[in-house]
Short mmCIF file of C-alpha atoms in Angstrom, two decimals:
data_model
loop_
_atom_site.label_atom_id
_atom_site.label_comp_id
_atom_site.label_asym_id
_atom_site.label_seq_id
_atom_site.Cartn_x
_atom_site.Cartn_y
_atom_site.Cartn_z
CA MET A 1 12.81 3.86 21.85
CA ARG A 2 15.44 2.18 19.79
CA LEU A 3 14.89 -0.07 16.64
CA SER A 4 16.48 -3.44 16.25
CA THR A 5 18.02 -3.87 12.90
CA GLN A 6 15.19 -6.45 12.14
CA GLN A 7 12.56 -3.70 13.30
CA ALA A 8 14.02 -1.19 10.96
CA ARG A 9 14.32 -3.37 7.97
CA LEU A 10 10.82 -4.22 8.26
CA PHE A 11 9.90 -0.53 8.70
CA PHE A 12 11.85 0.52 5.56
CA THR A 13 10.65 -2.27 3.62
CA ALA A 14 6.96 -1.43 4.74
CA PHE A 15 7.72 2.21 3.92
CA GLY A 16 9.56 1.62 0.53
CA LEU A 17 6.81 -0.84 -0.88
CA VAL A 18 3.98 1.61 -0.05
CA LEU A 19 5.72 4.35 -1.30
CA VAL A 20 6.56 2.95 -4.67
CA SER A 21 3.23 1.03 -5.31
CA GLU A 22 1.30 4.30 -4.58
CA MET A 23 2.99 6.87 -6.57
CA GLY A 24 1.22 7.61 -9.70
CA ASP A 25 -1.99 5.79 -8.67
CA LYS A 26 -5.57 7.40 -9.05
CA THR A 27 -5.10 8.63 -5.16
CA GLN A 28 -2.08 10.52 -6.08
CA ILE A 29 -3.40 12.07 -8.94
CA THR A 30 -6.58 13.20 -6.80
CA THR A 31 -4.30 14.56 -4.20
CA LEU A 32 -2.29 16.37 -6.85
CA LEU A 33 -5.60 17.75 -8.15
CA LEU A 34 -7.07 18.98 -5.05
CA ALA A 35 -3.69 20.66 -4.11
CA GLY A 36 -3.77 22.27 -7.48
CA ALA A 37 -6.92 23.77 -7.03
CA LYS A 38 -6.46 25.15 -3.47
CA PRO A 39 -2.63 26.03 -3.59
CA THR A 40 -3.09 27.81 -0.40
CA LEU A 41 -4.53 24.99 1.51
CA VAL A 42 -1.84 22.49 0.40
CA LEU A 43 -1.09 21.86 4.08
CA TRP A 44 -4.45 20.46 4.68
CA VAL A 45 -4.66 18.67 1.47
CA GLY A 46 -1.20 16.87 2.59
CA LEU A 47 -2.31 16.07 5.70
CA GLY A 48 -5.88 14.80 4.97
CA SER A 49 -4.05 12.46 2.10
CA ALA A 50 -1.64 11.02 4.75
CA MET A 51 -4.25 10.62 7.28
CA ALA A 52 -6.33 8.83 4.96
CA LEU A 53 -3.18 6.60 3.76
CA ILE A 54 -2.39 5.94 7.56
CA CYS A 55 -5.90 4.78 8.40
CA ALA A 56 -6.33 2.58 5.48
CA SER A 57 -2.99 0.96 5.94
CA LEU A 58 -3.57 0.40 9.81
CA LEU A 59 -6.90 -1.21 8.88
CA GLU A 60 -5.10 -3.57 6.42
CA VAL A 61 -2.41 -4.36 9.04
CA ILE A 62 -4.89 -5.06 11.89
CA ILE A 63 -6.80 -7.49 9.42
CA ALA A 64 -3.71 -9.24 8.50
CA SER A 65 -2.50 -9.40 12.08
CA GLN A 66 -5.40 -10.72 13.68
CA VAL A 67 -7.23 -12.75 10.75
CA LEU A 68 -4.82 -13.63 8.18
CA SER A 69 -2.01 -14.60 10.21
CA ARG A 70 -4.34 -16.92 12.06
CA ILE A 71 -5.31 -18.84 8.78
CA PHE A 72 -2.12 -18.82 7.02
CA LYS A 73 1.75 -19.28 7.58
CA PRO A 74 4.05 -16.66 6.44
CA ASP A 75 5.58 -18.73 3.67
CA THR A 76 1.91 -19.37 2.43
CA ILE A 77 1.12 -15.66 2.51
CA HIS A 78 4.47 -14.75 0.76
CA LEU A 79 3.71 -17.72 -1.91
CA LEU A 80 0.22 -16.05 -2.43
CA SER A 81 1.16 -12.67 -2.74
CA ALA A 82 3.79 -13.60 -5.25
CA LEU A 83 1.03 -15.66 -7.16
CA ILE A 84 -1.51 -12.86 -7.05
CA PHE A 85 0.98 -10.16 -8.08
CA THR A 86 2.29 -12.29 -10.94
CA LEU A 87 -1.21 -13.34 -12.03
CA LEU A 88 -2.39 -9.34 -11.94
CA GLY A 89 0.53 -8.30 -13.97
CA LEU A 90 0.08 -10.80 -16.57
CA LEU A 91 -3.32 -10.08 -16.93
CA LEU A 92 -2.28 -6.35 -17.28
CA VAL A 93 0.20 -7.24 -19.82
CA LEU A 94 -2.07 -9.08 -21.69
CA GLY A 95 -4.80 -6.44 -21.61
CA LEU A 96 -7.28 -8.72 -20.06
CA ILE A 97 -7.67 -6.20 -16.98
CA GLY A 98 -6.91 -2.45 -16.94
CA ASN A 99 -8.05 -1.74 -20.33
CA THR A 100 -9.67 1.94 -20.34
CA GLU A 101 -10.89 2.18 -23.79
CA ILE A 102 -14.74 2.19 -24.27
#
């Protein structure tokens, strides 16, 4: 199977975005701690973590392709994504969300 340029670009964009966005989050820290607790079973921890991410991503792709794409045009989805990410970033910077102090 040979990928077209458009397919390859989409694949690597999705791969890069998920890789960067998942780095250092609570899931990665949990996986790190599990692997550290059982260093002889690190392969199984890695496979379990990878399978969980694959299942979650597949569910998101199915929902997006079957539900969201029927309701919104691609341009609307891009705009909504940009607005939501910008809003969340501003709320984090201003300390209105994500504050871990009790």
